[in-house]
């Protein structure tokens, strides 16, 4: 029972460290008690013809042993009007007051001082709803419900809805749940629904009603939720999204293409499919069993109008039938029996299998021809040079056969499989040894099961030029799917976009009137970000296939550094995609002292002492408190990167200043990247080791406790998930770094095979198909590129010989700078540990523990005056 109490105490300590302000914050009047932890955060959105009613439901936990008096603060979104606000206190409804922006700013600044959380600066300048709460019962949850109405903006026939959540990635999280659900209704057909920020699930009730959902347990709320949708009645819809920083320079565009459901439901193209399976000796019993299931899944989902065949290959090639057969039930069942009888053995005749399968294509017009090609090895029979195999397949492929490739395991030539798919407008997929082939095949098959339009092409009217479009060759369009095309444009004004392609063997064209802006705001920065990822994938493919070229290399590295993209040449930018912790505890950069945290109850130190030998003070202190507590108390995000491990608290000299730390990693201009790479490898290795130790301690404590505490079991399971992600990040950094060395030395073939080659191919594939923002190790603020190193955000231009001015975070000097230079709000929101170059070419340093607390107006003016004006 004692262990259970300890576990509860630990969970409560985590809650006290959590700061929750995005869409609501509960601040106790007692200044010794931190803001209450958010248990859940549920958002329901109902949009009817652009009128959006947003309902927010939250619960906050009183982690203390006494009743609390507190205030609930809710930042009002720009343009919104609060039409209903309901607070439950002992079952009774309580109403609040609306504070104007000027009065609200004072309160925001006070909270920033108290919580030391600069992410809250995001809301400065807006209105605020304030309600007094009393009593919030001890060890109890306070539920809050807010409803407000707003008008979703419409631009260029695209409707945009935003729910503000953005913080620096460490400031807030939910203990249990975060969810967003929405219902979109319109008198016109809703053609596209797209979120660049969250992986939403969509379900269509009809062309005029779409339901959307995003749900995640223990979620870090690290970015605004953005949703775009388009209204229209065209058979194939096009939604344009633009970003253009400077008038006269090229802009970036994102086009969403998708068929309207009702109009295209009966227009699916008749399809011929050939399933090609490697049965060479390397296909072990487990692989063969999975492959059979994958093939049978494809067979079971064929439509009545489809035709098919199955081909197996090893040293020779075998066909289920000599020609395509109709997808009748008896034929499908017979083919499944044939697949069950397949056995592995022999060599790997890849070219023979490809060319032989392509001969099955008939001359029938209006039918698509698709091959799904499974292999776990490299060619060992017949032609073995990948470039020759590609050449021969291209020569044979005169009728636009699509070849979807599946690389099974690590012993494959990734460049060959990627190019087979890329040149035939298909997709390559890799199945690692621990993954299930059937799951991957099922996911792909659901996307390509109903082709609508093939041989797609986009062109624009003469007043607008489209260029650098990715994918370079547009794939087919499928029923129920959405194609994302990214590119650049010059020109402006209303232009005509023409989409052409083949539908059942006949050419069709669709025209769209689109307004190309001369300049846009920064709200759609994701467009350029996603375009950069597509281009980096393209450049990486060219280098992997044809060898390094200085011009390509320079462009790849420049784009990767600017947008925080991990590649073999920028492996130090890898950010682990780790599970979200239970709560947050902001941690200082490595080598810097942690802030003492006063325990709320006596049992906190007892638990920390048992597992960490030092209680929770000093950033949870001790091995368990400082490492495991850092993980699940907010260490993930302690470096301000969503999903990234925290700095190793207490490493190095505890009295080290941010200035000294920064100078040590940037002795020369351009050294920040390499310093981060070395640091991240060591940090991930140390964190994984510490997690091992803590998992063992938790496991022993759980097994020794007869009452079987679920809390400890939950922490242990999460620790194992975190460790798995850390190990995955370590492998990715290792393989990307090795691939970079291989490519630099001209050893391209070795960089295309084995675990290294597969890892690089997966990175390239993810970039090639990315449609949503992901965490990065850099931020672009005020036109400057800042890189995170051990929890410190540092301007890439910084070097150790620069003039510096150190300011203590949340001091009078800190807020005076914000008052004099409001644009610095975006910079300061990066975190409390920061190095940023001001217009005077001086490094402004933010440090929680060291620096000036007062600055004169003249000193601030001098700090932000450019040299030319001095």
CSV table of C-alpha atoms in Angstrom, one decimal, residues 25 53 102 116 132 142 198 264 313 401 559 571 594 603 633 726 730 790 848:
chain,number,residue,atom,x,y,z
A,25,UNK,CA,-5.2,28.2,-16.8
A,53,UNK,CA,-19.2,27.4,-32.3
A,102,UNK,CA,-4.5,46.3,-22.0
A,116,UNK,CA,8.8,31.3,-15.6
A,132,UNK,CA,-12.9,33.3,-9.5
A,142,UNK,CA,-12.4,21.2,-11.1
A,198,UNK,CA,-2.5,17.4,-36.6
A,264,UNK,CA,-17.0,9.9,-58.8
A,313,UNK,CA,10.0,-15.7,-58.2
A,401,UNK,CA,2.5,0.4,-65.6
A,559,UNK,CA,17.5,23.8,-47.2
A,571,UNK,CA,22.1,14.1,-38.9
A,594,UNK,CA,18.1,23.5,-12.1
A,603,UNK,CA,5.7,12.2,0.6
A,633,UNK,CA,7.9,15.2,-15.1
A,726,UNK,CA,15.4,6.9,-27.7
A,730,UNK,CA,20.2,6.7,-31.6
A,790,UNK,CA,20.9,21.0,-24.8
A,848,UNK,CA,17.2,32.1,-15.7
